[in-house]
């Protein structure tokens, strides 16, 4: 499964800004955003990925001095962001069906957007929650997302004049709300419980001109297979990717990892069990690999390495080295090299238990 990476999104936003007349090279340089184009956030660390997108919009709004910048970044081909899912929307029988398919398969496009669709008294409510990490999600990011979603719905319906009947923002009202009412052509409510667009059922039940049941059937099969593959993807591998940067913090490590994967601790434990492992075993493996990397090096003391590995005391680190390598950690400072004699086994009860 391939999400839209940071680099993908940055390049698309740059293209949109350039089409709007911005000198994007100068703009990104002034905002200090060049590093985002490398996609430096690991795919496993979904909260860090979300923070990069938030940083992007925060910095661009500051440099341009335009708090409504999110509305100005318009995609000329909104379905290009969705790949195969865009084709399914075009093949859907009605706009409501297309919107439902968008919400259903959104995890294949981006895992940091939680999408919902529900009926509300003669209306259909489309909700989007952008998951935030250490940074709050800025309003510009929601402005851009609503702009893109509305452009997508209009494109699929073949109705450039289609308007929602209400828009909700879970933000305090800005100094002027007039630009929002003008943009959406309907009442805009701020300080709402959630972020959502509402459409009249008469509009959203309209047939789509490009509806193709046969094509939709094949696309459903393809996307369902991709969802199943996503469910089967190795959670253990993603946990291993995250642990080296988190392990020395200690504390509720399992809870922190689950939060960064955007799943519950119970789901994390279940998925790892399905893969024949558990969280403690993975922590033990990662500790062993880090120890192998640093033992015998003059660049770090044994006390510092013990702390880096998240052990509660040096004696726990000593016992772990005996279990992993058949040697005490002090022996490596004398020999200067590591000879692995045993594999990793379950961590002893005397070491600090993760989570």
Coordinates of C-alpha atoms in Angstrom, one line a residue, residues 12 16 72-81 144 147-148 151:
X12 CA 1.5 18.9 -5.5
X16 CA -0.9 24.5 -7.2
X72 CA -6.0 29.5 -2.7
X73 CA -4.3 26.2 -3.3
X74 CA -6.7 24.8 -5.9
X75 CA -6.1 21.4 -7.6
X76 CA -6.9 21.5 -11.3
X77 CA -7.4 17.8 -11.3
X78 CA -8.6 16.8 -7.8
X79 CA -9.1 13.1 -8.6
X80 CA -5.3 12.8 -9.3
X81 CA -4.8 12.8 -5.5
X144 CA -7.2 23.1 1.9
X147 CA -11.4 22.9 -0.8
X148 CA -10.0 19.7 -2.2
X151 CA -13.6 20.3 -5.8

